[in-house]
Amino acid sequence: MANRGPSYGLSREVQEKIEQKYDQELENRLVDWIILQCGEDIEHPSPGRTNFQNWLMDGTVLCKLINSLHPTGQEPIPKISESKMAFKQMEQISQFLKAAEIYGVRTTDIFQTVDLWEGKDMAAVQRTLMALGSLAVTKNDGCYRGDPSWFHRKAQQNRRGFSEEQLRQGQNVIGLQMGSNKGASQSGMTGYGMPRQIM
């Protein structure tokens, strides 16, 4: 982690707001899912934001997670390094983020490497893992392990197909967005320039 002193003033307020978004209950659910999904002897971290960060920081758990969401032989990260060198660990986090985006996680849901590495925004890390879990449940391709109720299913698109005849018929219909003139008349209106009659 970067060797930084304490922050003061506005930067401290901003950091406190970011830290308030971190959800301890969500952390427990994500840890349980990751351990179950990877299916290996992955040690369970102690509860707490810092312990969660340290558990994920080297990138090996994240890489194992994204690989477990693919069929055997189609893993996006073929070689997972156990290196203790900082740049190798950050590279693995970047590989996970790239693989998650290819898997279908929206760019807006993906955290930055420094959010995890320096612990700047662990809530963003949680959001990415939640989006990944939701996508895995929605795909329903047999690779997801765990309770499906842990994540929300994403909405599926429902394409409609219309024939040429149906499309032609729709061109003759005036939609209500255009307004309506039913019941409109000019009875009782006075001409321009006429004074209003007050009785």
Backbone as a chain_set.jsonl record, in Angstrom:
{"seq": "MANRGPSYGLSREVQEKIEQKYDQELENRLVDWIILQCGEDIEHPSPGRTNFQNWLMDGTVLCKLINSLHPTGQEPIPKISESKMAFKQMEQISQFLKAAEIYGVRTTDIFQTVDLWEGKDMAAVQRTLMALGSLAVTKNDGCYRGDPSWFHRKAQQNRRGFSEEQLRQGQNVIGLQMGSNKGASQSGMTGYGMPRQIM", "coords": {"N": [[0.838, -1.178, 0.0], [0.313, 2.305, -0.503], [2.406, 4.693, 1.082], [0.999, 6.849, 2.937], [0.196, 9.809, 4.697], [-2.132, 10.907, 7.277], [-5.339, 12.122, 6.154], [-6.891, 15.323, 5.807], [-9.54, 17.747, 6.313], [-11.495, 18.451, 3.444], [-10.753, 16.27, 1.808], [-10.623, 14.244, 3.686], [-13.301, 14.112, 4.523], [-14.52, 13.254, 2.16], [-13.323, 10.719, 1.88], [-14.358, 9.466, 4.17], [-17.086, 9.378, 3.511], [-17.003, 7.619, 1.358], [-16.11, 5.321, 2.673], [-18.319, 4.802, 4.27], [-20.11, 3.628, 2.573], [-19.419, 1.021, 2.41], [-20.395, -2.315, 2.976], [-20.813, -4.469, 5.567], [-22.318, -6.815, 5.912], [-22.762, -7.588, 3.29], [-20.151, -8.134, 2.594], [-19.69, -10.553, 4.022], [-21.441, -12.284, 2.653], [-20.326, -12.214, 0.071], [-17.757, -13.291, 0.547], [-18.435, -15.901, 1.371], [-19.63, -16.805, -1.013], [-17.474, -16.62, -2.869], [-15.599, -18.449, -1.826], [-17.097, -20.815, -1.985], [-17.625, -20.867, -4.733], [-15.084, -21.028, -5.948], [-14.22, -23.462, -5.008], [-11.939, -24.542, -3.908], [-9.27, -25.015, -1.501], [-9.469, -22.372, -0.053], [-8.543, -19.962, 2.2], [-10.595, -18.667, 4.789], [-11.176, -15.277, 5.284], [-10.617, -13.066, 8.092], [-13.314, -11.159, 9.524], [-14.014, -7.824, 8.362], [-13.145, -4.726, 6.772], [-10.43, -4.153, 6.073], [-9.236, -6.692, 6.279], [-10.673, -8.044, 4.304], [-9.816, -6.632, 2.073], [-7.028, -7.245, 2.12], [-7.191, -9.972, 1.654], [-8.074, -10.134, -0.98], [-6.199, -8.666, -2.345], [-3.81, -9.59, -3.631], [-4.699, -10.652, -5.974], [-4.956, -13.337, -6.699], [-7.171, -14.783, -5.674], [-9.272, -13.461, -6.945], [-8.697, -14.019, -9.647], [-8.953, -16.82, -9.637], [-11.651, -16.918, -9.096], [-12.911, -15.73, -11.402], [-12.055, -17.541, -13.314], [-13.382, -19.833, -12.447], [-15.951, -19.379, -13.262], [-16.118, -20.11, -15.837], [-16.262, -22.78, -18.28], [-14.247, -25.786, -17.929], [-11.081, -25.616, -19.377], [-11.623, -23.377, -20.847], [-10.851, -21.157, -19.494], [-10.274, -17.693, -18.784], [-7.926, -16.673, -17.674], [-5.07, -18.177, -17.905], [-2.695, -18.679, -16.414], [-2.066, -18.324, -13.077], [-0.359, -16.331, -10.941], [1.577, -16.706, -7.972], [3.091, -14.757, -6.957], [4.785, -12.417, -4.82], [5.437, -9.928, -5.534], [4.693, -6.525, -6.021], [3.931, -5.311, -8.519], [3.262, -7.537, -10.057], [1.06, -8.542, -8.681], [-0.739, -6.418, -8.963], [-1.021, -6.523, -11.685], [-2.363, -8.92, -11.97], [-4.814, -8.259, -10.805], [-5.684, -6.427, -12.706], [-5.925, -8.166, -14.888], [-8.073, -9.73, -14.001], [-10.085, -7.744, -13.968], [-10.266, -7.102, -16.687], [-11.084, -9.583, -17.701], [-13.529, -9.812, -16.4], [-14.963, -7.774, -17.597], [-15.091, -8.723, -20.218], [-16.615, -10.955, -19.691], [-19.054, -9.791, -19.247], [-19.682, -7.831, -17.398], [-20.669, -4.543, -16.795], [-18.861, -1.611, -17.782], [-19.15, 0.576, -16.098], [-19.625, -0.616, -13.686], [-17.258, -1.671, -12.853], [-14.459, -1.721, -10.734], [-11.516, 0.337, -10.083], [-8.047, -0.553, -10.253], [-6.513, 0.607, -8.184], [-8.477, 1.099, -6.298], [-8.824, -1.284, -4.965], [-6.146, -2.107, -4.438], [-4.952, 0.011, -2.956], [-6.918, 0.35, -1.146], [-8.78, 2.369, -1.482], [-11.489, 2.505, -2.284], [-13.37, 0.28, -1.244], [-16.022, -0.348, -1.367], [-16.641, -0.083, -4.032], [-15.319, -2.3, -5.019], [-16.891, -4.285, -3.889], [-19.271, -3.752, -5.294], [-18.538, -4.47, -7.907], [-18.068, -7.235, -7.604], [-20.63, -8.03, -6.849], [-22.057, -7.405, -9.194], [-20.827, -9.202, -10.912], [-21.567, -11.65, -9.745], [-24.385, -11.475, -10.055], [-24.57, -11.525, -12.815], [-23.536, -14.072, -13.339], [-25.496, -15.697, -12.153], [-27.663, -15.006, -13.749], [-26.855, -15.849, -16.312], [-26.949, -18.624, -16.068], [-25.537, -20.976, -16.861], [-24.549, -23.263, -15.791], [-22.119, -23.026, -14.536], [-22.168, -21.476, -12.264], [-21.908, -21.639, -8.752], [-23.475, -22.024, -5.678], [-25.944, -20.311, -3.649], [-28.675, -19.271, -5.478], [-30.246, -17.166, -4.64], [-28.607, -15.316, -3.497], [-27.852, -13.327, -5.223], [-29.225, -10.832, -7.436], [-31.241, -11.508, -10.273], [-30.469, -10.421, -13.528], [-32.311, -8.332, -15.78], [-33.726, -9.759, -18.677], [-33.486, -9.331, -22.187], [-36.315, -8.845, -24.309], [-37.059, -9.399, -27.262], [-39.179, -8.239, -29.859], [-40.923, -9.32, -32.73], [-42.157, -8.007, -35.67], [-44.348, -8.279, -38.446], [-44.173, -7.112, -41.877], [-46.673, -6.215, -42.666], [-47.951, -5.663, -40.196], [-46.322, -3.56, -39.317], [-46.932, -1.627, -41.297], [-49.641, -1.17, -40.745], [-49.403, 0.049, -38.269], [-48.426, 2.537, -38.92], [-50.563, 4.097, -39.593], [-51.889, 4.728, -37.302], [-52.549, 7.2, -34.939], [-50.646, 8.111, -32.344], [-51.267, 8.553, -28.792], [-49.428, 10.225, -27.742], [-49.198, 12.299, -29.431], [-51.246, 13.933, -28.803], [-54.707, 14.809, -28.373], [-57.749, 15.598, -30.052], [-60.323, 15.224, -29.359], [-63.538, 16.196, -28.475], [-62.912, 18.848, -28.592], [-63.742, 22.172, -29.291], [-64.633, 25.401, -30.704], [-66.651, 26.762, -29.523], [-68.114, 29.365, -27.643], [-65.881, 30.887, -27.482], [-64.293, 34.036, -27.733], [-63.533, 36.493, -30.234], [-60.242, 37.684, -31.303], [-58.971, 40.595, -29.741], [-61.348, 41.432, -28.626], [-62.978, 42.685, -25.737], [-62.983, 41.147, -22.472], [-65.92, 39.815, -21.054], [-67.177, 40.693, -18.04], [-69.305, 39.872, -15.536]], "CA": [[0.0, 0.0, 0.0], [1.069, 3.553, -0.548], [2.719, 5.237, 2.399], [0.398, 8.173, 2.973], [-0.157, 10.3, 6.021], [-3.569, 11.102, 7.452], [-5.921, 13.181, 5.344], [-7.619, 16.321, 6.587], [-10.445, 18.631, 5.59], [-12.419, 17.936, 2.451], [-10.357, 14.928, 1.37], [-11.004, 13.315, 4.762], [-14.756, 13.957, 4.456], [-14.816, 12.432, 0.985], [-12.913, 9.349, 2.193], [-15.316, 8.929, 5.138], [-18.328, 9.055, 2.792], [-16.741, 6.403, 0.576], [-16.033, 4.197, 3.611], [-19.659, 4.517, 4.787], [-20.835, 2.804, 1.597], [-18.978, -0.371, 2.561], [-21.426, -3.101, 3.653], [-20.216, -5.628, 6.252], [-23.148, -7.996, 5.643], [-22.467, -7.962, 1.906], [-18.817, -8.741, 2.616], [-19.832, -11.947, 4.458], [-22.073, -13.042, 1.574], [-19.369, -12.337, -1.023], [-16.703, -14.229, 0.965], [-19.018, -17.244, 1.304], [-19.81, -17.175, -2.414], [-16.176, -16.8, -3.531], [-15.014, -19.708, -1.347], [-17.9, -21.901, -2.549], [-17.485, -20.846, -6.191], [-13.743, -21.487, -6.342], [-14.183, -24.892, -4.705], [-10.612, -24.966, -3.484], [-8.977, -24.722, -0.099], [-9.157, -20.953, 0.106], [-8.746, -19.628, 3.611], [-11.647, -17.703, 5.092], [-10.532, -14.132, 5.939], [-11.282, -12.514, 9.268], [-14.222, -10.093, 9.105], [-13.499, -6.456, 8.381], [-12.803, -4.145, 5.482], [-9.0, -4.304, 5.814], [-8.963, -8.112, 6.051], [-11.257, -8.353, 2.996], [-8.895, -6.044, 1.103], [-5.791, -8.04, 2.107], [-7.531, -11.286, 1.098], [-8.222, -10.021, -2.433], [-5.217, -7.732, -2.887], [-2.791, -10.162, -4.524], [-5.349, -10.978, -7.239], [-5.091, -14.776, -6.967], [-8.552, -15.197, -5.394], [-10.106, -12.9, -8.011], [-8.44, -14.77, -10.873], [-9.581, -18.132, -9.469], [-13.098, -16.704, -9.177], [-13.343, -15.525, -12.79], [-11.817, -18.804, -14.017], [-14.391, -20.82, -12.044], [-17.211, -19.061, -13.935], [-15.995, -20.584, -17.219], [-16.059, -24.228, -18.36], [-12.862, -26.244, -17.885], [-10.396, -25.489, -20.656], [-11.935, -22.083, -21.46], [-10.562, -20.13, -18.492], [-9.669, -16.516, -19.396], [-6.591, -16.414, -17.122], [-4.479, -19.515, -17.865], [-1.639, -18.834, -15.404], [-2.238, -17.46, -11.917], [0.923, -16.228, -10.252], [1.543, -16.575, -6.51], [4.185, -13.833, -6.67], [4.582, -11.4, -3.781], [5.866, -8.648, -6.083], [3.535, -5.637, -6.132], [3.467, -5.092, -9.888], [2.641, -8.789, -10.513], [-0.256, -8.62, -8.045], [-1.596, -5.418, -9.619], [-1.276, -7.03, -13.036], [-3.406, -9.944, -11.847], [-6.08, -7.556, -10.588], [-6.053, -5.889, -14.018], [-6.387, -9.302, -15.704], [-9.418, -10.049, -13.52], [-11.007, -6.696, -14.409], [-10.443, -7.269, -18.127], [-11.876, -10.804, -17.907], [-14.89, -9.531, -15.928], [-15.614, -6.959, -18.624], [-15.387, -9.63, -21.331], [-17.693, -11.819, -19.209], [-20.308, -9.061, -19.408], [-19.886, -6.802, -16.376], [-20.61, -3.213, -17.417], [-17.671, -0.816, -17.442], [-19.476, 1.458, -14.975], [-19.656, -1.422, -12.455], [-15.929, -2.228, -12.589], [-13.613, -0.867, -9.907], [-10.16, 0.594, -10.554], [-7.059, -1.362, -9.534], [-6.108, 1.284, -6.944], [-9.563, 0.993, -5.32], [-8.531, -2.473, -4.168], [-4.745, -2.17, -4.017], [-4.693, 0.992, -1.905], [-8.071, 0.392, -0.247], [-9.44, 3.669, -1.635], [-12.945, 2.367, -2.391], [-13.709, -1.141, -1.165], [-17.434, -0.476, -1.75], [-16.626, -0.296, -5.484], [-14.929, -3.703, -5.2], [-18.102, -5.054, -3.589], [-20.224, -3.57, -6.403], [-18.074, -5.276, -9.037], [-18.303, -8.647, -7.301], [-22.082, -8.225, -6.899], [-22.434, -7.412, -10.613], [-20.328, -10.459, -11.466], [-22.445, -12.709, -9.24], [-25.696, -11.339, -10.702], [-24.413, -11.967, -14.2], [-23.355, -15.528, -13.323], [-26.809, -16.293, -11.866], [-28.529, -14.749, -14.903], [-26.43, -16.686, -17.446], [-27.474, -19.958, -15.775], [-24.849, -21.888, -17.778], [-24.052, -24.411, -15.04], [-20.832, -22.738, -13.896], [-22.394, -20.805, -10.981], [-22.099, -22.482, -7.574], [-23.931, -21.229, -4.544], [-27.364, -20.05, -3.536], [-29.079, -18.27, -6.475], [-30.906, -16.014, -4.003], [-27.59, -14.375, -3.022], [-27.713, -12.249, -6.201], [-30.418, -10.533, -8.236], [-31.145, -11.83, -11.696], [-30.56, -9.245, -14.388], [-33.426, -8.382, -16.723], [-33.388, -10.309, -19.984], [-34.163, -8.602, -23.253], [-37.444, -9.549, -24.893], [-37.209, -8.82, -28.598], [-40.439, -8.489, -30.531], [-40.806, -9.354, -34.183], [-43.386, -7.598, -36.335], [-44.338, -8.483, -39.89], [-44.269, -5.868, -42.655], [-48.086, -5.774, -42.641], [-48.205, -5.064, -38.885], [-45.635, -2.278, -39.285], [-47.694, -0.705, -42.133], [-50.865, -0.811, -40.013], [-49.028, 0.94, -37.181], [-48.142, 3.876, -39.427], [-51.827, 4.834, -39.723], [-52.43, 5.018, -35.977], [-51.983, 8.396, -34.309], [-50.417, 7.804, -30.935], [-51.777, 9.543, -27.855], [-48.384, 11.195, -27.431], [-49.403, 13.441, -30.323], [-52.343, 14.743, -28.272], [-56.028, 14.405, -28.828], [-58.652, 16.722, -30.271], [-61.682, 14.773, -29.078], [-64.304, 17.104, -27.627], [-62.452, 20.237, -28.699], [-64.498, 23.041, -30.206], [-64.388, 26.811, -30.439], [-67.875, 27.405, -29.041], [-67.948, 30.173, -26.451], [-64.661, 31.696, -27.541], [-64.459, 35.363, -28.328], [-62.505, 36.812, -31.219], [-59.096, 38.448, -30.818], [-59.195, 42.023, -29.58], [-62.606, 41.695, -27.941], [-62.819, 42.727, -24.277], [-63.582, 40.064, -21.708], [-67.176, 40.198, -20.423], [-67.201, 40.35, -16.616], [-70.646, 40.192, -15.029]], "C": [[0.88, 1.237, 0.0], [1.265, 4.075, 0.865], [2.217, 6.674, 2.449], [0.078, 8.539, 4.402], [-1.663, 10.47, 6.138], [-4.083, 12.238, 6.58], [-6.76, 14.09, 6.234], [-8.594, 17.058, 5.69], [-11.352, 17.91, 4.635], [-12.054, 16.524, 1.999], [-10.709, 13.881, 2.42], [-12.508, 13.057, 4.746], [-15.16, 13.057, 3.3], [-14.48, 10.97, 1.268], [-13.878, 8.702, 3.183], [-16.63, 8.557, 4.468], [-18.166, 7.78, 1.973], [-16.742, 5.184, 1.5], [-17.397, 3.834, 4.184], [-20.466, 3.637, 3.85], [-20.48, 1.326, 1.708], [-19.977, -1.124, 3.427], [-20.808, -4.376, 4.236], [-20.998, -6.91, 5.959], [-22.903, -8.513, 4.232], [-21.099, -8.623, 1.811], [-18.911, -10.222, 2.983], [-20.418, -12.806, 3.346], [-21.095, -13.255, 0.421], [-18.252, -13.322, -0.693], [-17.214, -15.66, 0.867], [-19.156, -17.705, -0.141], [-18.474, -17.471, -3.089], [-15.546, -18.124, -3.115], [-15.754, -20.899, -1.943], [-17.704, -22.012, -4.057], [-16.139, -21.405, -6.631], [-13.554, -22.969, -6.042], [-12.821, -25.415, -4.291], [-10.448, -24.678, -2.0], [-8.504, -23.275, 0.022], [-9.49, -20.591, 1.543], [-9.811, -18.547, 3.748], [-11.016, -16.514, 5.812], [-11.292, -13.73, 7.207], [-12.199, -11.393, 8.804], [-13.571, -8.721, 9.196], [-13.019, -6.012, 7.016], [-11.338, -4.368, 5.123], [-8.646, -5.756, 5.53], [-9.499, -8.559, 4.69], [-10.337, -7.839, 1.885], [-7.626, -6.885, 0.986], [-6.004, -9.409, 1.473], [-7.572, -11.246, -0.428], [-7.052, -9.324, -3.12], [-4.192, -8.352, -3.834], [-3.381, -10.624, -5.855], [-5.563, -12.452, -7.493], [-6.531, -15.249, -6.742], [-9.48, -14.696, -6.498], [-9.931, -13.673, -9.318], [-9.059, -16.171, -10.8], [-11.098, -18.021, -9.602], [-13.559, -16.577, -10.619], [-13.12, -16.792, -13.614], [-12.888, -19.834, -13.692], [-15.745, -20.565, -12.7], [-17.196, -19.467, -15.409], [-15.841, -22.106, -17.207], [-14.575, -24.585, -18.373], [-12.252, -26.192, -19.283], [-10.651, -24.157, -21.345], [-11.681, -20.925, -20.49], [-9.873, -18.931, -19.143], [-8.257, -16.2, -18.885], [-5.896, -17.768, -16.941], [-3.457, -19.717, -16.74], [-1.854, -17.817, -14.296], [-0.955, -17.49, -11.113], [0.717, -16.078, -8.749], [2.612, -15.591, -6.045], [3.807, -12.809, -5.609], [5.001, -10.016, -4.276], [4.642, -7.802, -6.414], [3.031, -5.504, -7.566], [2.81, -6.343, -10.464], [1.227, -8.91, -9.949], [-1.225, -7.626, -8.687], [-1.943, -5.854, -11.035], [-2.377, -8.09, -13.004], [-4.773, -9.319, -11.601], [-6.587, -6.994, -11.916], [-6.556, -6.996, -14.948], [-7.805, -9.708, -15.304], [-10.427, -9.032, -14.05], [-11.295, -6.805, -15.908], [-11.331, -8.484, -18.423], [-13.327, -10.589, -17.468], [-15.651, -8.707, -16.956], [-15.978, -7.815, -19.835], [-16.546, -10.561, -20.956], [-19.052, -11.126, -19.319], [-20.588, -8.008, -18.357], [-19.708, -5.433, -17.041], [-19.389, -2.441, -16.917], [-17.93, 0.074, -16.229], [-19.505, 0.711, -13.645], [-18.278, -1.925, -12.051], [-15.083, -1.231, -11.799], [-12.255, -0.64, -10.571], [-9.185, -0.228, -9.703], [-6.668, -0.72, -8.211], [-7.201, 1.242, -5.878], [-9.333, -0.191, -4.394], [-7.117, -2.41, -3.592], [-4.452, -1.222, -2.862], [-5.855, 1.109, -0.927], [-8.832, 1.698, -0.334], [-10.954, 3.55, -1.625], [-13.314, 0.885, -2.418], [-15.191, -1.385, -1.486], [-17.542, -0.698, -3.261], [-16.229, -1.736, -5.808], [-16.138, -4.598, -4.939], [-19.116, -4.951, -4.731], [-19.829, -4.417, -7.609], [-18.363, -6.755, -8.806], [-19.797, -8.969, -7.307], [-22.561, -8.295, -8.35], [-22.003, -8.718, -11.276], [-21.206, -11.629, -11.028], [-23.816, -12.675, -9.883], [-25.65, -11.842, -12.139], [-24.282, -13.486, -14.284], [-24.688, -16.237, -13.061], [-27.716, -16.158, -13.083], [-28.164, -15.642, -16.086], [-26.924, -18.118, -17.299], [-26.868, -21.008, -16.714], [-24.236, -23.098, -17.07], [-22.733, -24.174, -14.336], [-20.997, -22.091, -12.522], [-22.605, -21.832, -9.881], [-22.519, -21.592, -6.424], [-25.433, -21.046, -4.593], [-27.755, -18.975, -4.555], [-29.735, -17.035, -5.86], [-29.899, -14.999, -3.457], [-27.482, -13.157, -3.936], [-29.019, -12.06, -6.953], [-30.182, -10.981, -9.666], [-31.28, -10.541, -12.497], [-31.72, -9.434, -15.355], [-32.927, -8.901, -18.072], [-34.113, -9.511, -21.054], [-35.244, -9.474, -23.868], [-37.726, -8.907, -26.247], [-38.567, -9.205, -29.175], [-40.205, -8.468, -32.037], [-42.147, -9.006, -34.803], [-43.246, -7.849, -37.825], [-44.445, -7.128, -40.584], [-45.691, -5.322, -42.615], [-48.419, -5.095, -41.31], [-47.542, -3.696, -38.777], [-46.377, -1.232, -40.115], [-48.965, -0.25, -41.429], [-50.547, 0.178, -38.894], [-48.734, 2.358, -37.639], [-49.391, 4.736, -39.519], [-52.43, 5.221, -38.377], [-51.742, 6.256, -35.423], [-51.851, 8.092, -32.825], [-50.943, 8.909, -30.031], [-50.703, 10.53, -27.433], [-48.53, 12.442, -28.291], [-50.469, 14.386, -29.772], [-53.656, 14.25, -28.839], [-56.864, 15.645, -29.048], [-60.1, 16.313, -30.043], [-62.346, 15.76, -28.13], [-63.86, 18.549, -27.728], [-63.331, 20.994, -29.681], [-64.2, 24.491, -29.839], [-65.635, 27.517, -29.921], [-67.588, 28.149, -27.752], [-66.698, 31.019, -26.456], [-64.966, 33.042, -28.181], [-63.31, 35.616, -29.291], [-61.365, 37.614, -30.581], [-59.459, 39.924, -30.736], [-60.485, 42.384, -28.874], [-62.374, 41.739, -26.45], [-63.531, 41.563, -23.606], [-64.838, 40.582, -21.017], [-67.155, 39.749, -18.982], [-68.565, 40.765, -16.076], [-70.745, 39.983, -13.567]], "O": [[2.028, 1.212, 0.442], [0.402, 3.917, 1.729], [2.923, 7.601, 2.053], [-0.269, 7.683, 5.217], [-2.392, 10.201, 5.183], [-3.362, 13.196, 6.298], [-7.269, 13.673, 7.275], [-8.492, 17.005, 4.464], [-11.919, 16.87, 4.971], [-12.931, 15.678, 1.825], [-11.057, 12.751, 2.077], [-12.947, 11.922, 4.931], [-16.034, 12.202, 3.442], [-15.261, 10.079, 0.935], [-14.188, 7.518, 3.055], [-17.231, 7.539, 4.81], [-19.08, 6.959, 1.903], [-17.303, 4.142, 1.16], [-17.62, 2.68, 4.551], [-21.407, 2.97, 4.281], [-21.176, 0.477, 1.152], [-20.367, -0.639, 4.489], [-20.344, -5.247, 3.501], [-20.403, -7.972, 5.778], [-22.844, -9.721, 4.004], [-20.91, -9.562, 1.038], [-18.285, -11.059, 2.333], [-19.958, -13.924, 3.114], [-21.035, -14.345, -0.147], [-17.841, -14.103, -1.551], [-16.523, -16.535, 0.346], [-18.841, -18.85, -0.465], [-18.35, -18.466, -3.804], [-15.015, -18.847, -3.958], [-15.132, -21.878, -2.357], [-17.626, -23.115, -4.598], [-16.069, -22.175, -7.589], [-12.811, -23.656, -6.744], [-12.586, -26.622, -4.326], [-11.354, -24.171, -1.338], [-7.315, -22.996, 0.177], [-10.581, -20.879, 2.036], [-9.907, -17.636, 2.926], [-10.38, -16.702, 6.849], [-12.477, -14.032, 7.353], [-11.911, -10.738, 7.803], [-12.682, -8.496, 10.018], [-12.549, -6.815, 6.211], [-11.03, -4.732, 3.989], [-7.843, -6.032, 4.638], [-8.861, -9.355, 4.0], [-10.109, -8.523, 0.887], [-7.194, -7.205, -0.121], [-5.102, -9.946, 0.83], [-7.159, -12.197, -1.092], [-6.927, -9.383, -4.343], [-3.747, -7.68, -4.765], [-2.632, -10.955, -6.774], [-6.289, -12.805, -8.422], [-7.053, -16.032, -7.535], [-10.372, -15.422, -6.937], [-10.908, -13.948, -10.015], [-9.623, -16.654, -11.782], [-11.75, -18.912, -10.147], [-14.507, -17.251, -11.022], [-13.904, -17.088, -14.515], [-13.269, -20.625, -14.555], [-16.604, -21.448, -12.694], [-18.149, -19.198, -16.141], [-15.344, -22.666, -16.23], [-13.742, -23.776, -18.782], [-12.847, -26.67, -20.249], [-9.977, -23.829, -22.322], [-12.238, -19.84, -20.654], [-8.979, -19.115, -19.969], [-7.48, -15.54, -19.576], [-6.11, -18.436, -15.93], [-3.365, -20.807, -16.177], [-1.829, -16.609, -14.531], [-0.518, -18.548, -10.659], [-0.212, -15.4, -8.309], [2.995, -15.592, -4.875], [2.654, -12.39, -5.515], [4.931, -9.041, -3.528], [3.679, -8.288, -7.007], [1.825, -5.576, -7.804], [1.894, -6.232, -11.278], [0.307, -9.329, -10.651], [-2.388, -7.95, -8.927], [-3.039, -5.58, -11.523], [-3.219, -8.148, -13.9], [-5.779, -9.794, -12.128], [-7.778, -7.076, -12.216], [-7.502, -6.789, -15.708], [-8.639, -9.995, -16.162], [-11.499, -9.408, -14.525], [-12.432, -6.622, -16.342], [-12.213, -8.427, -19.28], [-14.249, -11.119, -18.088], [-16.847, -8.915, -17.164], [-17.052, -7.65, -20.412], [-17.362, -10.911, -21.808], [-20.08, -11.788, -19.467], [-21.628, -7.35, -18.409], [-18.732, -5.195, -17.752], [-18.951, -2.605, -15.779], [-17.029, 0.3, -15.422], [-19.419, 1.334, -12.586], [-18.143, -2.551, -10.999], [-15.001, -0.054, -12.148], [-11.892, -1.347, -11.511], [-9.485, -0.554, -8.555], [-6.505, -1.422, -7.213], [-6.906, 1.337, -4.687], [-9.608, -0.121, -3.196], [-6.918, -2.633, -2.398], [-3.784, -1.599, -1.899], [-5.785, 1.888, 0.023], [-9.469, 2.104, 0.638], [-11.639, 4.384, -1.032], [-13.54, 0.311, -3.484], [-15.573, -2.502, -1.836], [-18.43, -1.416, -3.721], [-16.742, -2.325, -6.76], [-16.382, -5.553, -5.676], [-19.746, -5.944, -5.095], [-20.687, -5.015, -8.259], [-18.844, -7.447, -9.703], [-20.192, -10.058, -7.722], [-23.379, -9.149, -8.694], [-22.729, -9.272, -12.102], [-21.548, -12.493, -11.835], [-24.365, -13.722, -10.224], [-26.577, -12.5, -12.612], [-24.841, -14.115, -15.182], [-24.975, -17.263, -13.679], [-28.453, -17.086, -13.415], [-29.047, -16.139, -16.786], [-27.279, -18.758, -18.289], [-27.587, -21.826, -17.289], [-23.49, -23.866, -17.678], [-22.268, -25.047, -13.602], [-20.082, -22.144, -11.701], [-23.378, -22.777, -10.041], [-21.958, -20.513, -6.232], [-26.107, -21.57, -5.48], [-27.219, -17.869, -4.503], [-29.776, -15.976, -6.487], [-30.297, -13.928, -2.999], [-27.074, -12.082, -3.497], [-29.815, -12.988, -7.093], [-29.082, -10.855, -10.204], [-32.103, -9.681, -12.181], [-32.068, -10.561, -15.706], [-31.85, -8.529, -18.539], [-35.24, -9.065, -20.839], [-35.105, -10.695, -23.938], [-38.534, -7.985, -26.355], [-39.041, -10.329, -29.008], [-39.392, -7.695, -32.544], [-43.16, -9.637, -34.499], [-42.175, -7.66, -38.402], [-44.769, -6.122, -39.953], [-45.893, -4.11, -42.539], [-49.094, -4.065, -41.295], [-48.122, -2.77, -38.211], [-46.457, -0.073, -39.708], [-49.33, 0.923, -41.504], [-51.357, 1.06, -38.607], [-48.786, 3.289, -36.835], [-49.302, 5.964, -39.523], [-53.4, 5.979, -38.336], [-50.515, 6.355, -35.432], [-52.845, 7.845, -32.141], [-51.052, 10.062, -30.448], [-51.011, 11.56, -26.833], [-48.046, 13.514, -27.927], [-50.582, 15.523, -30.23], [-53.684, 13.366, -29.695], [-56.721, 16.633, -28.328], [-61.012, 17.003, -30.498], [-61.777, 16.117, -27.099], [-64.386, 19.401, -27.012], [-63.625, 20.505, -30.772], [-63.596, 24.773, -28.804], [-65.674, 28.746, -29.882], [-66.901, 27.634, -26.87], [-66.473, 31.794, -25.527], [-65.809, 33.144, -29.072], [-62.241, 35.018, -29.169], [-61.499, 38.148, -29.48], [-60.186, 40.434, -31.589], [-60.693, 43.553, -28.55], [-61.635, 40.904, -25.928], [-64.541, 41.061, -24.099], [-64.824, 41.676, -20.451], [-67.12, 38.549, -18.711], [-68.924, 41.939, -16.17], [-71.804, 40.206, -12.982]]}, "num_chains": 1, "name": "protein.A"}
